[in-house]
Amino acid sequence: MTPPSLPPFTGGPPVCHTDTDAGQRWTFGFPGGLTAEVHTRGARLHGLWVPDRHGIPADVVLAPRDPARTAAARYFGATVGRYANRIARGRFSLDGKTYQLSAQENGHCLHGGADGFDNRLWEAESVHTPEWTGVLLHLRSPDGDQGFPGNLDVTVSCLIGRDSALSFSYAAVTDAATLVNLTNHAYFNLEGEGAGDVLDHRLAVHADHYTPVDEELIPYGDHRPVTGTAFDLRRPLRIAEAQARPGAGGGYDHNFVLSPHGGDDALRPAAVLHAPSTGRRMEVLTTEPGLQVYTAGQFDGTVLGKSGTPYRAGAGIALETQHFPDSPNRPGDPSAVLRPGEEYRSRTVLRFGTRD
């Protein structure tokens, strides 16, 4: 089915609409470029209209037709935290004290717990300059929230530039040592939301190593070289071809250890996604050390999309920039600890364009 159309954006500051279920809906962009829709419930990217090689825009972000009633779609486009990905058994130790977190999936803590940031109503304000437009979203997570220590104040900016880039910037401060690992959990289909699956998309990931996981997706052992494995995506491959290789299990839900690039605050290339049928191309750059690639193999048609199309296996792909899964329990991984007097900062940029 054809994705729902969006009125042409005429420029100017972001436009706010009140929505009882989603809190507020903010629309922003630049004429002839990208246009986004962000919901304040979950600090959620609900839609993103991107031109194809002919200049025709389509919404490339998956979202449920009725987000308020679709528990299976709770993470679609949302800001997830305090800790994106999994913490084994929902337990970690910090400064000699063990904490028990809210646990759900197989007894593990996933994306911050049963009532994570994706379920919260964030406060929002608009940002508009000649070069950038978008929203700033704010949330206070109280001490003990889902078992995490410390009061945490979080700010997320979602901005569109005139250069056809969508930028997510995260900042947080705390009054007690805690864990922070934030990301956006959007699913993309560069042929258009509801257009089918992403199996013909080409994907490249800038990673020399990946993280092996057990049947419950909990890491074990050391990070392994991708050479000679199903996780070698250093050159672009059709997703169907890549995940059909032995060892991929018919789909990806794995952390890739991104290749070092510059300093800790420098953007590093993470991935490139390309849809040959439309020409749309998305480049992912981030300050984060890891990229969780999820090809939505578990989608079963339960979620009805914005265009009325059931989302089935492979309907989209999530490219989640973040720290590594269960890193609080893996001393060799980059630390996700934030202490009083420090500031958590993270940035991810999605650059859009076209190619033949």
mmCIF file of C-alpha atoms in Angstrom:
data_model
loop_
_atom_site.group_PDB
_atom_site.id
_atom_site.type_symbol
_atom_site.label_atom_id
_atom_site.label_comp_id
_atom_site.label_asym_id
_atom_site.label_seq_id
_atom_site.Cartn_x
_atom_site.Cartn_y
_atom_site.Cartn_z
ATOM 1 C CA MET A 1 0.000 0.000 0.000
ATOM 2 C CA THR A 2 1.097 3.584 -0.536
ATOM 3 C CA PRO A 3 2.354 5.218 2.686
ATOM 4 C CA PRO A 4 0.180 8.080 3.968
ATOM 5 C CA SER A 5 1.125 11.418 2.462
ATOM 6 C CA LEU A 6 2.254 14.424 4.445
ATOM 7 C CA PRO A 7 1.330 17.994 3.501
ATOM 8 C CA PRO A 8 4.323 19.754 1.887
ATOM 9 C CA PHE A 9 6.373 21.406 4.584
ATOM 10 C CA THR A 10 6.638 25.135 3.901
ATOM 11 C CA GLY A 11 9.433 25.870 6.348
ATOM 12 C CA GLY A 12 9.435 27.911 9.498
ATOM 13 C CA PRO A 13 9.627 26.690 13.103
ATOM 14 C CA PRO A 14 8.475 23.199 14.079
ATOM 15 C CA VAL A 15 4.707 22.776 14.314
ATOM 16 C CA CYS A 16 3.156 21.242 17.451
ATOM 17 C CA HIS A 17 -0.099 19.265 17.501
ATOM 18 C CA THR A 18 -1.751 18.003 20.670
ATOM 19 C CA ASP A 19 -2.538 14.291 20.735
ATOM 20 C CA THR A 20 -4.182 12.701 23.765
ATOM 21 C CA ASP A 21 -2.414 9.348 23.408
ATOM 22 C CA ALA A 22 1.014 10.523 22.239
ATOM 23 C CA GLY A 23 1.180 13.757 24.223
ATOM 24 C CA GLN A 24 2.368 16.063 21.462
ATOM 25 C CA ARG A 25 3.281 15.536 17.816
ATOM 26 C CA TRP A 26 5.945 17.801 16.373
ATOM 27 C CA THR A 27 6.478 18.178 12.624
ATOM 28 C CA PHE A 28 9.572 19.862 11.224
ATOM 29 C CA GLY A 29 11.904 19.961 8.247
ATOM 30 C CA PHE A 30 13.049 22.023 5.296
ATOM 31 C CA PRO A 31 11.244 22.389 1.948
ATOM 32 C CA GLY A 32 12.592 19.934 -0.597
ATOM 33 C CA GLY A 33 14.515 17.988 2.061
ATOM 34 C CA LEU A 34 13.658 15.803 5.023
ATOM 35 C CA THR A 35 10.486 16.131 7.080
ATOM 36 C CA ALA A 36 10.111 14.402 10.463
ATOM 37 C CA GLU A 37 7.320 13.713 12.899
ATOM 38 C CA VAL A 38 8.314 13.232 16.554
ATOM 39 C CA HIS A 39 5.986 12.180 19.382
ATOM 40 C CA THR A 40 6.697 13.189 22.965
ATOM 41 C CA ARG A 41 5.552 9.829 24.352
ATOM 42 C CA GLY A 42 8.794 7.910 24.221
ATOM 43 C CA ALA A 43 10.681 10.779 22.512
ATOM 44 C CA ARG A 44 9.701 8.837 19.431
ATOM 45 C CA LEU A 45 10.560 9.276 15.751
ATOM 46 C CA HIS A 46 7.160 8.439 14.299
ATOM 47 C CA GLY A 47 7.798 9.366 10.660
ATOM 48 C CA LEU A 48 10.527 10.569 8.322
ATOM 49 C CA TRP A 49 9.824 11.622 4.740
ATOM 50 C CA VAL A 50 12.857 11.274 2.458
ATOM 51 C CA PRO A 51 13.011 12.066 -1.302
ATOM 52 C CA ASP A 52 13.932 9.282 -3.714
ATOM 53 C CA ARG A 53 16.123 9.626 -6.819
ATOM 54 C CA HIS A 54 13.255 11.436 -8.570
ATOM 55 C CA GLY A 55 12.664 13.832 -5.667
ATOM 56 C CA ILE A 56 9.479 12.054 -4.572
ATOM 57 C CA PRO A 57 9.265 11.765 -0.750
ATOM 58 C CA ALA A 58 8.082 8.698 1.149
ATOM 59 C CA ASP A 59 7.888 7.881 4.842
ATOM 60 C CA VAL A 60 10.753 5.468 5.561
ATOM 61 C CA VAL A 61 10.132 4.858 9.305
ATOM 62 C CA LEU A 62 7.942 2.022 10.555
ATOM 63 C CA ALA A 63 5.290 2.868 13.145
ATOM 64 C CA PRO A 64 2.018 1.271 14.255
ATOM 65 C CA ARG A 65 -1.304 2.637 13.084
ATOM 66 C CA ASP A 66 -2.458 2.773 16.728
ATOM 67 C CA PRO A 67 0.645 3.209 18.931
ATOM 68 C CA ALA A 68 -1.381 3.554 22.127
ATOM 69 C CA ARG A 69 -2.818 0.047 21.804
ATOM 70 C CA THR A 70 0.043 -1.928 20.278
ATOM 71 C CA ALA A 71 2.311 -3.270 23.003
ATOM 72 C CA ALA A 72 4.265 -5.249 20.411
ATOM 73 C CA ALA A 73 5.408 -1.934 18.892
ATOM 74 C CA ARG A 74 6.498 -0.203 22.090
ATOM 75 C CA TYR A 75 10.087 0.367 20.923
ATOM 76 C CA PHE A 76 9.306 1.515 17.372
ATOM 77 C CA GLY A 77 11.139 4.820 16.900
ATOM 78 C CA ALA A 78 11.487 5.378 20.650
ATOM 79 C CA THR A 79 14.327 6.671 22.781
ATOM 80 C CA VAL A 80 15.215 3.648 24.919
ATOM 81 C CA GLY A 81 16.962 3.737 28.295
ATOM 82 C CA ARG A 82 18.291 4.035 30.902
ATOM 83 C CA TYR A 83 20.171 1.153 29.348
ATOM 84 C CA ALA A 84 19.571 0.212 25.718
ATOM 85 C CA ASN A 85 19.904 -3.501 24.933
ATOM 86 C CA ARG A 86 20.155 -6.225 27.598
ATOM 87 C CA ILE A 87 21.552 -6.558 31.094
ATOM 88 C CA ALA A 88 21.759 -10.240 32.053
ATOM 89 C CA ARG A 89 19.291 -11.251 34.771
ATOM 90 C CA GLY A 90 18.696 -7.563 35.378
ATOM 91 C CA ARG A 91 21.613 -7.409 37.796
ATOM 92 C CA PHE A 92 24.832 -5.421 37.959
ATOM 93 C CA SER A 93 27.298 -4.280 40.625
ATOM 94 C CA LEU A 94 28.591 -0.742 41.020
ATOM 95 C CA ASP A 95 30.972 0.521 43.710
ATOM 96 C CA GLY A 96 30.533 -2.664 45.712
ATOM 97 C CA LYS A 97 26.716 -2.692 45.673
ATOM 98 C CA THR A 98 24.541 -5.038 43.622
ATOM 99 C CA TYR A 99 21.400 -3.671 41.979
ATOM 100 C CA GLN A 100 18.369 -5.622 40.804
ATOM 101 C CA LEU A 101 16.606 -4.041 37.861
ATOM 102 C CA SER A 102 13.160 -4.487 36.395
ATOM 103 C CA ALA A 103 13.382 -7.590 34.200
ATOM 104 C CA GLN A 104 11.140 -8.810 31.442
ATOM 105 C CA GLU A 105 12.519 -10.747 28.450
ATOM 106 C CA ASN A 106 13.680 -14.194 29.699
ATOM 107 C CA GLY A 107 14.359 -12.592 33.078
ATOM 108 C CA HIS A 108 16.767 -10.050 31.598
ATOM 109 C CA CYS A 109 16.468 -6.262 31.632
ATOM 110 C CA LEU A 110 15.764 -5.051 28.092
ATOM 111 C CA HIS A 111 15.918 -1.390 27.028
ATOM 112 C CA GLY A 112 15.658 -0.039 30.579
ATOM 113 C CA GLY A 113 13.010 -2.331 32.041
ATOM 114 C CA ALA A 114 9.280 -2.904 31.945
ATOM 115 C CA ASP A 115 8.565 0.820 32.211
ATOM 116 C CA GLY A 116 11.495 2.310 30.314
ATOM 117 C CA PHE A 117 11.972 5.720 28.711
ATOM 118 C CA ASP A 118 10.000 4.573 25.660
ATOM 119 C CA ASN A 119 6.850 4.634 27.819
ATOM 120 C CA ARG A 120 7.361 8.105 29.325
ATOM 121 C CA LEU A 121 5.853 11.426 28.372
ATOM 122 C CA TRP A 122 8.753 13.773 27.626
ATOM 123 C CA GLU A 123 8.649 17.567 27.700
ATOM 124 C CA ALA A 124 9.510 19.261 24.404
ATOM 125 C CA GLU A 125 10.520 22.623 23.008
ATOM 126 C CA SER A 126 11.287 23.678 19.468
ATOM 127 C CA VAL A 127 14.643 24.649 17.955
ATOM 128 C CA HIS A 128 14.872 26.576 14.700
ATOM 129 C CA THR A 129 17.874 28.220 13.033
ATOM 130 C CA PRO A 130 18.700 28.886 9.372
ATOM 131 C CA GLU A 131 20.596 25.557 9.226
ATOM 132 C CA TRP A 132 18.826 23.289 11.757
ATOM 133 C CA THR A 133 15.262 22.702 12.875
ATOM 134 C CA GLY A 134 13.724 20.271 15.336
ATOM 135 C CA VAL A 135 12.901 19.605 18.969
ATOM 136 C CA LEU A 136 14.621 19.255 22.338
ATOM 137 C CA LEU A 137 13.066 16.634 24.611
ATOM 138 C CA HIS A 138 13.547 16.492 28.383
ATOM 139 C CA LEU A 139 12.950 13.784 30.998
ATOM 140 C CA ARG A 140 13.753 13.296 34.685
ATOM 141 C CA SER A 141 14.207 9.701 35.767
ATOM 142 C CA PRO A 142 13.988 9.480 39.591
ATOM 143 C CA ASP A 143 16.323 7.581 41.890
ATOM 144 C CA GLY A 144 15.327 3.907 41.884
ATOM 145 C CA ASP A 145 13.554 4.112 38.524
ATOM 146 C CA GLN A 146 13.364 0.474 37.306
ATOM 147 C CA GLY A 147 16.022 -0.261 39.941
ATOM 148 C CA PHE A 148 18.680 2.164 38.631
ATOM 149 C CA PRO A 149 20.361 4.388 41.221
ATOM 150 C CA GLY A 150 20.447 8.193 41.124
ATOM 151 C CA ASN A 151 18.216 10.945 39.810
ATOM 152 C CA LEU A 152 18.967 11.290 36.099
ATOM 153 C CA ASP A 153 18.160 14.349 33.983
ATOM 154 C CA VAL A 154 18.130 13.569 30.266
ATOM 155 C CA THR A 155 17.960 15.760 27.163
ATOM 156 C CA VAL A 156 17.556 14.425 23.629
ATOM 157 C CA SER A 157 17.684 16.658 20.563
ATOM 158 C CA CYS A 158 16.242 15.534 17.243
ATOM 159 C CA LEU A 159 17.275 17.963 14.515
ATOM 160 C CA ILE A 160 17.124 18.104 10.726
ATOM 161 C CA GLY A 161 19.763 20.021 8.789
ATOM 162 C CA ARG A 162 19.567 21.633 5.390
ATOM 163 C CA ASP A 163 22.179 19.076 4.327
ATOM 164 C CA SER A 164 19.559 16.271 4.576
ATOM 165 C CA ALA A 165 20.945 14.939 7.855
ATOM 166 C CA LEU A 166 18.924 13.846 10.874
ATOM 167 C CA SER A 167 20.848 14.227 14.120
ATOM 168 C CA PHE A 168 20.173 12.670 17.537
ATOM 169 C CA SER A 169 22.169 14.141 20.425
ATOM 170 C CA TYR A 170 21.880 12.838 23.987
ATOM 171 C CA ALA A 171 23.005 14.416 27.271
ATOM 172 C CA ALA A 172 22.475 13.353 30.881
ATOM 173 C CA VAL A 173 23.627 14.218 34.406
ATOM 174 C CA THR A 174 23.154 12.348 37.663
ATOM 175 C CA ASP A 175 23.438 12.905 41.423
ATOM 176 C CA ALA A 176 24.681 9.344 42.103
ATOM 177 C CA ALA A 177 26.750 6.830 40.184
ATOM 178 C CA THR A 178 24.523 5.034 37.675
ATOM 179 C CA LEU A 179 24.392 3.495 34.195
ATOM 180 C CA VAL A 180 23.441 5.364 31.026
ATOM 181 C CA ASN A 181 23.220 3.980 27.495
ATOM 182 C CA LEU A 182 20.702 5.677 25.207
ATOM 183 C CA THR A 183 19.709 5.157 21.589
ATOM 184 C CA ASN A 184 16.862 5.623 19.139
ATOM 185 C CA HIS A 185 15.090 2.434 18.114
ATOM 186 C CA ALA A 186 13.685 3.366 14.690
ATOM 187 C CA TYR A 187 13.070 0.730 12.035
ATOM 188 C CA PHE A 188 13.805 1.854 8.477
ATOM 189 C CA ASN A 189 12.601 0.730 5.068
ATOM 190 C CA LEU A 190 14.105 2.941 2.360
ATOM 191 C CA GLU A 191 11.529 1.750 -0.154
ATOM 192 C CA GLY A 192 8.852 3.274 2.083
ATOM 193 C CA GLU A 193 6.963 2.199 5.187
ATOM 194 C CA GLY A 194 4.568 -0.590 4.275
ATOM 195 C CA ALA A 195 6.253 -1.202 0.904
ATOM 196 C CA GLY A 196 7.320 -4.751 1.752
ATOM 197 C CA ASP A 197 10.555 -6.055 3.231
ATOM 198 C CA VAL A 198 14.140 -4.796 3.230
ATOM 199 C CA LEU A 199 15.710 -8.008 1.926
ATOM 200 C CA ASP A 200 16.871 -6.310 -1.296
ATOM 201 C CA HIS A 201 18.470 -3.411 0.592
ATOM 202 C CA ARG A 202 22.268 -3.330 0.569
ATOM 203 C CA LEU A 203 23.920 -3.056 4.010
ATOM 204 C CA ALA A 204 27.517 -2.327 4.966
ATOM 205 C CA VAL A 205 28.786 -2.152 8.571
ATOM 206 C CA HIS A 206 32.147 -0.644 9.521
ATOM 207 C CA ALA A 207 33.124 -3.313 12.037
ATOM 208 C CA ASP A 208 36.009 -5.760 12.245
ATOM 209 C CA HIS A 209 34.533 -7.593 15.257
ATOM 210 C CA TYR A 210 31.113 -8.654 16.532
ATOM 211 C CA THR A 211 29.722 -9.890 19.853
ATOM 212 C CA PRO A 212 28.674 -13.560 20.004
ATOM 213 C CA VAL A 213 25.460 -14.186 21.969
ATOM 214 C CA ASP A 214 23.649 -17.195 23.363
ATOM 215 C CA GLU A 215 20.095 -18.261 22.550
ATOM 216 C CA GLU A 216 18.763 -15.537 24.892
ATOM 217 C CA LEU A 217 20.910 -12.901 23.137
ATOM 218 C CA ILE A 218 23.256 -12.474 26.110
ATOM 219 C CA PRO A 219 26.944 -12.025 25.190
ATOM 220 C CA TYR A 220 29.519 -14.655 26.063
ATOM 221 C CA GLY A 221 33.273 -14.824 25.581
ATOM 222 C CA ASP A 222 35.345 -12.276 23.701
ATOM 223 C CA HIS A 223 34.349 -10.176 20.724
ATOM 224 C CA ARG A 224 35.240 -12.134 17.609
ATOM 225 C CA PRO A 225 36.682 -11.119 14.242
ATOM 226 C CA VAL A 226 34.091 -10.928 11.487
ATOM 227 C CA THR A 227 36.493 -12.347 8.908
ATOM 228 C CA GLY A 228 35.141 -15.573 7.468
ATOM 229 C CA THR A 229 31.818 -15.309 9.314
ATOM 230 C CA ALA A 230 28.250 -14.296 8.539
ATOM 231 C CA PHE A 231 28.994 -11.023 10.322
ATOM 232 C CA ASP A 232 31.470 -9.734 7.763
ATOM 233 C CA LEU A 233 29.507 -6.809 6.318
ATOM 234 C CA ARG A 234 32.487 -4.632 5.536
ATOM 235 C CA ARG A 235 31.403 -4.531 1.910
ATOM 236 C CA PRO A 236 27.770 -3.924 0.916
ATOM 237 C CA LEU A 237 25.646 -7.044 0.659
ATOM 238 C CA ARG A 238 21.979 -7.717 -0.010
ATOM 239 C CA ILE A 239 20.417 -8.311 3.388
ATOM 240 C CA ALA A 240 18.810 -11.518 2.083
ATOM 241 C CA GLU A 241 22.220 -12.804 0.990
ATOM 242 C CA ALA A 242 23.983 -11.697 4.163
ATOM 243 C CA GLN A 243 21.609 -13.257 6.656
ATOM 244 C CA ALA A 244 21.352 -16.503 4.669
ATOM 245 C CA ARG A 245 25.008 -17.253 5.359
ATOM 246 C CA PRO A 246 25.824 -20.008 7.884
ATOM 247 C CA GLY A 247 25.930 -18.632 11.406
ATOM 248 C CA ALA A 248 23.504 -15.750 10.905
ATOM 249 C CA GLY A 249 20.535 -17.830 12.008
ATOM 250 C CA GLY A 250 18.372 -16.375 9.253
ATOM 251 C CA GLY A 251 18.635 -12.855 10.618
ATOM 252 C CA TYR A 252 20.664 -10.445 12.705
ATOM 253 C CA ASP A 253 20.118 -9.221 16.254
ATOM 254 C CA HIS A 254 23.762 -8.654 17.110
ATOM 255 C CA ASN A 255 26.186 -6.031 18.318
ATOM 256 C CA PHE A 256 28.957 -4.974 15.933
ATOM 257 C CA VAL A 257 32.118 -3.480 17.426
ATOM 258 C CA LEU A 258 32.707 -0.380 15.334
ATOM 259 C CA SER A 259 36.165 0.347 14.011
ATOM 260 C CA PRO A 260 37.986 3.129 15.900
ATOM 261 C CA HIS A 261 37.913 6.549 14.266
ATOM 262 C CA GLY A 262 39.279 9.756 15.780
ATOM 263 C CA GLY A 263 38.786 10.619 19.450
ATOM 264 C CA ASP A 264 36.013 9.622 21.828
ATOM 265 C CA ASP A 265 33.835 12.547 20.726
ATOM 266 C CA ALA A 266 34.474 12.092 17.008
ATOM 267 C CA LEU A 267 31.780 10.759 14.724
ATOM 268 C CA ARG A 268 32.790 7.403 13.299
ATOM 269 C CA PRO A 269 31.254 5.685 10.260
ATOM 270 C CA ALA A 270 28.940 2.917 11.445
ATOM 271 C CA ALA A 271 26.842 1.689 8.527
ATOM 272 C CA VAL A 272 25.441 2.429 5.083
ATOM 273 C CA LEU A 273 21.986 1.281 3.999
ATOM 274 C CA HIS A 274 20.894 1.559 0.356
ATOM 275 C CA ALA A 275 17.674 0.670 -1.464
ATOM 276 C CA PRO A 276 18.494 0.235 -5.179
ATOM 277 C CA SER A 277 14.819 0.380 -6.190
ATOM 278 C CA THR A 278 14.384 3.968 -4.915
ATOM 279 C CA GLY A 279 17.993 5.130 -4.837
ATOM 280 C CA ARG A 280 17.638 6.237 -1.219
ATOM 281 C CA ARG A 281 20.821 5.907 0.787
ATOM 282 C CA MET A 282 21.301 6.345 4.554
ATOM 283 C CA GLU A 283 24.722 6.705 6.142
ATOM 284 C CA VAL A 284 24.992 6.201 9.919
ATOM 285 C CA LEU A 285 27.714 8.019 11.879
ATOM 286 C CA THR A 286 28.051 7.958 15.658
ATOM 287 C CA THR A 287 30.211 8.624 18.697
ATOM 288 C CA GLU A 288 29.127 5.258 20.130
ATOM 289 C CA PRO A 289 31.393 2.177 20.125
ATOM 290 C CA GLY A 290 28.747 -0.299 18.962
ATOM 291 C CA LEU A 291 25.942 -0.861 16.496
ATOM 292 C CA GLN A 292 23.102 -3.318 17.158
ATOM 293 C CA VAL A 293 21.811 -4.588 13.815
ATOM 294 C CA TYR A 294 18.315 -6.089 13.990
ATOM 295 C CA THR A 295 16.655 -7.279 10.799
ATOM 296 C CA ALA A 296 13.227 -7.780 12.420
ATOM 297 C CA GLY A 297 13.092 -11.520 11.917
ATOM 298 C CA GLN A 298 10.578 -11.835 14.769
ATOM 299 C CA PHE A 299 7.925 -9.638 13.145
ATOM 300 C CA ASP A 300 4.852 -11.791 12.549
ATOM 301 C CA GLY A 301 2.172 -9.429 11.252
ATOM 302 C CA THR A 302 0.831 -8.583 14.726
ATOM 303 C CA VAL A 303 1.679 -4.899 14.279
ATOM 304 C CA LEU A 304 -0.444 -3.070 11.717
ATOM 305 C CA GLY A 305 1.561 -0.247 10.182
ATOM 306 C CA LYS A 306 0.606 3.354 9.472
ATOM 307 C CA SER A 307 -0.346 2.479 5.906
ATOM 308 C CA GLY A 308 -2.519 -0.438 7.044
ATOM 309 C CA THR A 309 0.057 -3.073 6.083
ATOM 310 C CA PRO A 310 0.902 -5.803 8.642
ATOM 311 C CA TYR A 311 4.599 -5.775 9.475
ATOM 312 C CA ARG A 312 6.043 -9.210 8.785
ATOM 313 C CA ALA A 313 9.575 -10.569 9.062
ATOM 314 C CA GLY A 314 12.088 -8.187 7.517
ATOM 315 C CA ALA A 315 9.651 -5.275 7.187
ATOM 316 C CA GLY A 316 12.376 -2.939 8.427
ATOM 317 C CA ILE A 317 15.851 -2.805 9.904
ATOM 318 C CA ALA A 318 16.990 -1.200 13.159
ATOM 319 C CA LEU A 319 20.525 0.203 13.320
ATOM 320 C CA GLU A 320 20.917 1.068 17.013
ATOM 321 C CA THR A 321 24.054 3.007 17.938
ATOM 322 C CA GLN A 322 24.934 2.255 21.564
ATOM 323 C CA HIS A 323 27.276 0.726 24.116
ATOM 324 C CA PHE A 324 27.559 -3.040 24.090
ATOM 325 C CA PRO A 325 24.940 -5.438 25.509
ATOM 326 C CA ASP A 326 25.492 -6.424 29.154
ATOM 327 C CA SER A 327 28.654 -4.303 29.334
ATOM 328 C CA PRO A 328 28.091 -3.560 33.073
ATOM 329 C CA ASN A 329 28.870 -7.251 33.651
ATOM 330 C CA ARG A 330 31.727 -7.439 31.147
ATOM 331 C CA PRO A 331 34.769 -5.576 32.546
ATOM 332 C CA GLY A 332 36.590 -5.480 29.195
ATOM 333 C CA ASP A 333 33.815 -3.538 27.446
ATOM 334 C CA PRO A 334 33.564 0.270 27.336
ATOM 335 C CA SER A 335 32.087 1.563 30.585
ATOM 336 C CA ALA A 336 28.517 2.878 30.722
ATOM 337 C CA VAL A 337 28.943 4.333 34.227
ATOM 338 C CA LEU A 338 28.028 7.989 34.791
ATOM 339 C CA ARG A 339 29.065 9.744 38.014
ATOM 340 C CA PRO A 340 28.079 13.022 39.657
ATOM 341 C CA GLY A 341 29.943 15.944 38.116
ATOM 342 C CA GLU A 342 30.241 14.153 34.757
ATOM 343 C CA GLU A 343 28.030 14.588 31.715
ATOM 344 C CA TYR A 344 26.935 11.755 29.464
ATOM 345 C CA ARG A 345 27.084 12.764 25.810
ATOM 346 C CA SER A 346 26.334 10.779 22.687
ATOM 347 C CA ARG A 347 25.561 11.742 19.102
ATOM 348 C CA THR A 348 24.336 9.893 16.036
ATOM 349 C CA VAL A 349 23.838 11.409 12.575
ATOM 350 C CA LEU A 350 21.845 9.872 9.727
ATOM 351 C CA ARG A 351 22.850 11.360 6.361
ATOM 352 C CA PHE A 352 20.429 10.821 3.501
ATOM 353 C CA GLY A 353 21.010 11.029 -0.218
ATOM 354 C CA THR A 354 20.455 9.058 -3.401
ATOM 355 C CA ARG A 355 22.536 6.976 -5.744
ATOM 356 C CA ASP A 356 21.801 5.022 -8.912
#
